[in-house]
Coordinates of C-alpha atoms in Angstrom, one line a residue:
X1 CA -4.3 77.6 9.2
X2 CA -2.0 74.4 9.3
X3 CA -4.9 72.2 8.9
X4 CA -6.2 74.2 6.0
X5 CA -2.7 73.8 4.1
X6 CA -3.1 70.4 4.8
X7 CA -6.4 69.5 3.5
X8 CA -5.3 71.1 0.3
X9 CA -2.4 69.1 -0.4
X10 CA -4.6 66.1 0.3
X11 CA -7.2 66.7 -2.4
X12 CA -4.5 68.2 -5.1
X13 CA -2.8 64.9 -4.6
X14 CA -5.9 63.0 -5.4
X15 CA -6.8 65.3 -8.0
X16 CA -3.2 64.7 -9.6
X17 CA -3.6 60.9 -9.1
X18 CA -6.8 60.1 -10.8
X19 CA -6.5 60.7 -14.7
X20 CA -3.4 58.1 -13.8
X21 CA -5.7 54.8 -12.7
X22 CA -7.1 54.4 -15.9
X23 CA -4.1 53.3 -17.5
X24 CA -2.9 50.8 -14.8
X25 CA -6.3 49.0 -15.1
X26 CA -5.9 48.9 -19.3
X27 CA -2.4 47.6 -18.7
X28 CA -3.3 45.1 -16.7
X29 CA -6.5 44.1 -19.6
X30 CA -3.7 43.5 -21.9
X31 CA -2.4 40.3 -19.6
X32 CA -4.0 37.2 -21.6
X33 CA -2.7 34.1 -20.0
X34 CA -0.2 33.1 -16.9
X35 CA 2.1 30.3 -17.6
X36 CA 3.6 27.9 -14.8
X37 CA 7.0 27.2 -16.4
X38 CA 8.1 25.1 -13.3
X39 CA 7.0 23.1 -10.4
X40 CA 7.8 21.2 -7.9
X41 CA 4.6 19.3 -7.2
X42 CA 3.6 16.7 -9.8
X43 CA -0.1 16.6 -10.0
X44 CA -1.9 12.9 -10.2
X45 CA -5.4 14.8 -8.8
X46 CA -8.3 14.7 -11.3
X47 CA -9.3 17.9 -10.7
X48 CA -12.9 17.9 -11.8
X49 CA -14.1 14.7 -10.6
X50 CA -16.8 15.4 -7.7
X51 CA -14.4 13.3 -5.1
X52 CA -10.7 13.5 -4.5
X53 CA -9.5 10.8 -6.9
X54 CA -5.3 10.1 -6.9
X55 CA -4.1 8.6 -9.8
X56 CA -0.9 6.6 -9.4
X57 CA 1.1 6.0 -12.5
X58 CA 2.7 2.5 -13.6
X59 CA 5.7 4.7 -13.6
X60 CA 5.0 5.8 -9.8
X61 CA 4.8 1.8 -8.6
X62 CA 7.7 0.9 -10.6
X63 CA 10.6 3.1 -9.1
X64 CA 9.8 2.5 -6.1
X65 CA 12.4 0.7 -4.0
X66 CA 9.9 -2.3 -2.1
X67 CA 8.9 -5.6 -3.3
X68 CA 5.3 -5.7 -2.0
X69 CA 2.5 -3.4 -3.9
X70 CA 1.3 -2.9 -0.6
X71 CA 4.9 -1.2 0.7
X72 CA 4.6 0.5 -2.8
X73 CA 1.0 1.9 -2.0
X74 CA 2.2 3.6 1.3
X75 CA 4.8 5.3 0.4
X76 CA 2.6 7.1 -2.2
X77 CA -0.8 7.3 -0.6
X78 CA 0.2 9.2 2.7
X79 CA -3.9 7.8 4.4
X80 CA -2.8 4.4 3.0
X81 CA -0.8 2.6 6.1
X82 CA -0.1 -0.8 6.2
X83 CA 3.2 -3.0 8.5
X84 CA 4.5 -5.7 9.2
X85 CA 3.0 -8.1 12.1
X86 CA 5.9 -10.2 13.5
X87 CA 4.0 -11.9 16.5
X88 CA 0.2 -11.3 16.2
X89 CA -1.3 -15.2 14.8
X90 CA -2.7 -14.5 11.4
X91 CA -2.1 -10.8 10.6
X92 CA 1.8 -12.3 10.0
X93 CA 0.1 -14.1 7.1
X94 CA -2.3 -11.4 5.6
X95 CA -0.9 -7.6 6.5
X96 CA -4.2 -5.4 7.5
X97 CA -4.1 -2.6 5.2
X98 CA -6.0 0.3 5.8
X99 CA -7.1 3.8 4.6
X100 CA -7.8 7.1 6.5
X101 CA -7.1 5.2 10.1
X102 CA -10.4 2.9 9.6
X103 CA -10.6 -0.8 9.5
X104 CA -9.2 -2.9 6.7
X105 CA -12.7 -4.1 6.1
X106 CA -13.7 -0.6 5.6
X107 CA -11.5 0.2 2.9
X108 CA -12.5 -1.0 -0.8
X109 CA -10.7 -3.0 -3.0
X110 CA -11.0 -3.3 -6.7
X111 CA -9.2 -4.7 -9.6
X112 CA -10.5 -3.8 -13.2
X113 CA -13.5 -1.9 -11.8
X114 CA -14.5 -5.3 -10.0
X115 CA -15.0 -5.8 -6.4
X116 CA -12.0 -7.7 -4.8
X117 CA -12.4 -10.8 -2.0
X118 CA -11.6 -10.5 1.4
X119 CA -8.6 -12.7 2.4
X120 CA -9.6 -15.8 4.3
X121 CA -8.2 -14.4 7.6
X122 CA -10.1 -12.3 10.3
X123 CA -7.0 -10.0 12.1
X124 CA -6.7 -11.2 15.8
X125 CA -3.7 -9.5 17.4
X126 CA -3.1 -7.3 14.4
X127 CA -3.6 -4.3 16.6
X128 CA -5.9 -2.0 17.3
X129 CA -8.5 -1.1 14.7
X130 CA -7.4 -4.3 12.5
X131 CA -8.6 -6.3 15.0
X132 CA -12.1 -8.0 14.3
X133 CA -11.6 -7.3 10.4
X134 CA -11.2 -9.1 7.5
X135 CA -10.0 -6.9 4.4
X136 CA -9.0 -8.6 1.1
X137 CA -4.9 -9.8 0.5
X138 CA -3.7 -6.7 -1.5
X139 CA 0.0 -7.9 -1.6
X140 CA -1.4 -11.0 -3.3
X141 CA -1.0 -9.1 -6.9
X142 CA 2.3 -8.2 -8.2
X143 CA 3.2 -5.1 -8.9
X144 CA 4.8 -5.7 -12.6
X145 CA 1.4 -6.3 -13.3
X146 CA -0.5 -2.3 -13.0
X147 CA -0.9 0.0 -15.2
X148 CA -1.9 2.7 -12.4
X149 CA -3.5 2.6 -9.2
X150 CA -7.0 4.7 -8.5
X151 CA -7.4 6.2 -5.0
X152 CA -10.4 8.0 -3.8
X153 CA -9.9 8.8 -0.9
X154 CA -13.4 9.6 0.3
X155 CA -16.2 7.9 1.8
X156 CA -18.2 6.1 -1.0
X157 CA -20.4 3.8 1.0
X158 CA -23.9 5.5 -0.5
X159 CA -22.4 3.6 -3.9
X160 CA -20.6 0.8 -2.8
X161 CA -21.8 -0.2 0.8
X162 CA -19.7 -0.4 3.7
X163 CA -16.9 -1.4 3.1
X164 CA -15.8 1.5 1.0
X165 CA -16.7 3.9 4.4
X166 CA -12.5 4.9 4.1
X167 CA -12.4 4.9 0.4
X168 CA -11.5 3.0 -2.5
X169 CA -8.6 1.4 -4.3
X170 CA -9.3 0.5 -8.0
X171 CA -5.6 -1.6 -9.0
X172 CA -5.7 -1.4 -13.3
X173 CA -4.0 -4.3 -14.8
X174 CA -2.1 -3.9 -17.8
X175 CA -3.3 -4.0 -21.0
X176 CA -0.8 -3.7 -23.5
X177 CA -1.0 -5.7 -26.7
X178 CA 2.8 -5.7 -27.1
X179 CA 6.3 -4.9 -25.1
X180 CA 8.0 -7.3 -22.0
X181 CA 9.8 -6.3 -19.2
X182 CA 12.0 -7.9 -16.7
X183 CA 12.8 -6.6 -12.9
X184 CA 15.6 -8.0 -10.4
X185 CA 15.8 -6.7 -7.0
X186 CA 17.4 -7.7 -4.3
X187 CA 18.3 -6.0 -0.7
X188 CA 18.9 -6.6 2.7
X189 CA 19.1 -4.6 5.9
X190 CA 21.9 -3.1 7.0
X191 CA 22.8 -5.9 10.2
X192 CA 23.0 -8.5 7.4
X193 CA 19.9 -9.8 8.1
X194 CA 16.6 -9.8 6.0
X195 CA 18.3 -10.3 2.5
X196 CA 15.3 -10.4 -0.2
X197 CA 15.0 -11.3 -3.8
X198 CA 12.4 -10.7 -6.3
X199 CA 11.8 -11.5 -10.0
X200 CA 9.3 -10.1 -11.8
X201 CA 8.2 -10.4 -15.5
X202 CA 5.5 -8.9 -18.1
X203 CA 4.4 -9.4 -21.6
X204 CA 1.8 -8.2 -23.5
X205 CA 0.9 -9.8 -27.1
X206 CA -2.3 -9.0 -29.9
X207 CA -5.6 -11.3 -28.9
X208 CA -6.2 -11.4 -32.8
X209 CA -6.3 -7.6 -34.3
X210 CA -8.9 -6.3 -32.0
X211 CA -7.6 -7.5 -28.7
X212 CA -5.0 -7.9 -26.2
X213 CA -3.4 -10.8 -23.8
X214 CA -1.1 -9.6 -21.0
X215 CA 0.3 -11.7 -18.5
X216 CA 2.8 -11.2 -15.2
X217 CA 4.5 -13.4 -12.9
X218 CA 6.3 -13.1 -9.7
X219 CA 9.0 -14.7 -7.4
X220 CA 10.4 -13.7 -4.3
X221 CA 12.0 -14.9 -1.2
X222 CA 13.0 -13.4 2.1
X223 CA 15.0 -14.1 4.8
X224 CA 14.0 -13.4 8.5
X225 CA 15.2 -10.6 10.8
X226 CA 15.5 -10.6 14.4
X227 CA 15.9 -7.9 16.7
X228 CA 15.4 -9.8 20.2
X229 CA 16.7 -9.5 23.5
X230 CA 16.3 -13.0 25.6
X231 CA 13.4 -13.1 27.8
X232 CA 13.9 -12.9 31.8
X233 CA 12.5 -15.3 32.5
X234 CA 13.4 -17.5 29.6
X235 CA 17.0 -16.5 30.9
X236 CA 16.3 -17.3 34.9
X237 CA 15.3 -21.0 33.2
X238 CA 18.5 -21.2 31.6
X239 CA 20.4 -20.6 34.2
X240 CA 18.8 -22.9 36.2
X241 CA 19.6 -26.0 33.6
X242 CA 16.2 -26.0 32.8
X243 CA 16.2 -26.8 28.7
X244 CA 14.8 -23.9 27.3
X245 CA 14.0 -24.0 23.3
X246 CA 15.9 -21.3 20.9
X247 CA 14.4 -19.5 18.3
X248 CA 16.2 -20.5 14.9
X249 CA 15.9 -16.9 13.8
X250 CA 17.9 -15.1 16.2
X251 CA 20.7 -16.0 18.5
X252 CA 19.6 -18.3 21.1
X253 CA 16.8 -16.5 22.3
X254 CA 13.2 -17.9 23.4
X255 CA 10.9 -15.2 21.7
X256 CA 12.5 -13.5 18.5
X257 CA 10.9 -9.8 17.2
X258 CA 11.3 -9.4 13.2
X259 CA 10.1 -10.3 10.1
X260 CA 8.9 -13.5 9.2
X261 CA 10.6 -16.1 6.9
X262 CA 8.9 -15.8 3.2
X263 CA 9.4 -18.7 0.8
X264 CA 7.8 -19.8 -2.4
X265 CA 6.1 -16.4 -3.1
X266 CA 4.7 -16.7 -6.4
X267 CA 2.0 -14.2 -8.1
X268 CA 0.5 -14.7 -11.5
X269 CA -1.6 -12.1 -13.6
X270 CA -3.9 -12.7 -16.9
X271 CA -5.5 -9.9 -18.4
X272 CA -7.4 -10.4 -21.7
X273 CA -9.7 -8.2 -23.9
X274 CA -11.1 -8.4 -27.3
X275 CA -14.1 -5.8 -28.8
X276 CA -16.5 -7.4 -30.9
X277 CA -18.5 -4.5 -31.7
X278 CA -18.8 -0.5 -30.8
X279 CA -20.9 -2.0 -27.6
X280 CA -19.9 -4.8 -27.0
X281 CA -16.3 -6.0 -25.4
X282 CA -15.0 -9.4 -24.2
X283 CA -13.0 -9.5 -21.1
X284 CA -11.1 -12.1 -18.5
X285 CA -8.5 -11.3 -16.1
X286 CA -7.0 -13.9 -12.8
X287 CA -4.8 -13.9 -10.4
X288 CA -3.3 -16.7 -8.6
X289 CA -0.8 -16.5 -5.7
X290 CA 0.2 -18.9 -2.9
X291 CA 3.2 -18.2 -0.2
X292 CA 5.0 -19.8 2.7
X293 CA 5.5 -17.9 5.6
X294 CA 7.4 -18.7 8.9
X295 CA 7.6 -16.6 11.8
X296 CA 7.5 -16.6 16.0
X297 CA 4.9 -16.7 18.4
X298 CA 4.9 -16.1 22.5
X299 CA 7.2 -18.3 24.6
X300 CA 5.4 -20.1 27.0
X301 CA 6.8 -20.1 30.2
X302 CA 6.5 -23.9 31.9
X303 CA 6.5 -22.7 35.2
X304 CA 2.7 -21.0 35.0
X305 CA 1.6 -24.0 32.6
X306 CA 0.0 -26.4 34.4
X307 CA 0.4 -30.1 32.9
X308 CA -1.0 -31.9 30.4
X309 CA -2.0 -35.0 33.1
X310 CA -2.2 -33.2 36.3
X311 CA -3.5 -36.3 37.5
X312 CA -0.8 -39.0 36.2
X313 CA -3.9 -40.3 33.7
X314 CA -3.6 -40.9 29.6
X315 CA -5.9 -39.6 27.6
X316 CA -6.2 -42.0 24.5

């Protein structure tokens, strides 16, 4: 009989309860649109393209606190990695770059929709997967000088070929028919060392009424770091009063770790448009940049060097 009481409370509850779920589901007919009236995220996605496309804004590039585009990339492209090579031969010249931990060579690089060179150095003792690759010099381009950055980051190698295997990064130039800006940075680590410079510049101006002419330049300089402690054996020669040569960049010892010394850094942009007709469009863009940099190599340690005329002879 107690199970009989229950049953029936069961099935007047349910009884009770159903003329009511026809007017939750009308109320909830009457909700028309959901509004997100803050965020935290700030969408650069392109949502319907077929491929995960990041869109970096002129805006993006240009609060960021590095000099390089490259350093600006990487701290907005979390698969896009690129450092500094103090001792490994070339790769101190031309940073490898790369994208989705593949080879610098296996990431694309455009500029205006155009396929970029490769930089005239093949990594050797840049490290692990650089090594054997030769990807094209992305901070040869200056930075004052985008209008956005495009980054799929995706394999696109059915389109492109191989070397877009990690992806591809499309840098826009500006092309703004008026305006000019001016940057000045300048920083330095905190030991004092490393102090850096940069000067940066852009203008825009019409190419007759249905064109444009935009042009950038850039200057910087940088001071070497060192964070070194002298070599043992470089120090068991020194004690010994054998002559034993000292870095310039640190503080006396054989071998110095850091940054390389970057002088006469300049970058120059040109891009130019003009539409002669609903089809047709005239177009040039260039980009010119030359450097000097000085850095550290291996010390050589005489005593496992065997001479230059074991056998007291001249070589003429």
């Amino acid at each position: 009989m107690f199970r009989t009481k229950i049953g029936s409370l069961a099935i007047s509850l349910s009884l009770l309860t159903l003329p009511v779920i026809p007017s939750f589901i009308a109320a909830a007919d009457e909700i028309e649109e959901v509004v997100a009236v803050g965020t935290r995220r700030d969408a650069r996605s392109v949502g319907d393209s077929p491929a995960p496309v990041d869109v970096i804004s002129g805006s993006d590039i240009k609060n960021q606190g590095a000099v390089d585009v490259d350093y600006m990339i990487r701290t907005l492209v979390p698969s896009f990695n690129v450092n500094t090579q103090p001792i490994s031969d070339a790769a101190t010249l031309i940073r490898p770059a790369n994208l989705r931990g593949l080879p610098p060579d296996n990431m694309l690089v455009l500029l205006n929709g155009k396929r970029r060179h490769r930089g005239s150095v093949i990594s050797f003792l840049g490290g692990g997967i650089a090594d054997g690759a030769q990807g094209p010099d992305i901070s040869a381009i200056p930075s004052i000088a985008l209008k956005k950055v495009e980054v799929l980051r995706d394999g696109a190698a059915a389109q492109y070929g191989s070397d877009a295997i990690a992806g591809i990064l499309n840098f826009v130039l500006n092309d703004s028919a008026e305006g000019t800006r001016l940057e000045i940075k300048q920083g330095e680590y905190s030991d004092g060392d490393g102090e850096t410079w940069r000067i940066a510049a852009n203008a825009g101006m019409p190419f007759t009424d249905d064109g444009y002419a935009n042009f950038s330049m850039e200057i910087q300089e940088q001071d070497p770091t060192a964070r070194s402690a002298q070599r043992g054996d470089a120090a068991s020669l020194k004690a010994a009063g054998v002559p034993v040569w000292e870095h310039p960049f640190g503080n006396g010892e054989a071998q110095v770790w850091g940054s390389p010394k970057v002088s006469d850094d300049y970058k120059f942009t040109a891009n130019i448009g003009l539409d002669l007709d609903d089809s047709k469009k005239f177009y040039l863009f260039s980009n010119y940049a030359e450097k000097n940099v000085l850095g550290g190599f291996f010390f050589r340690n005489p005593n496992n060097r065997t001479g230059v005329y074991d056998d007291g002879s001249d070589i003429s």
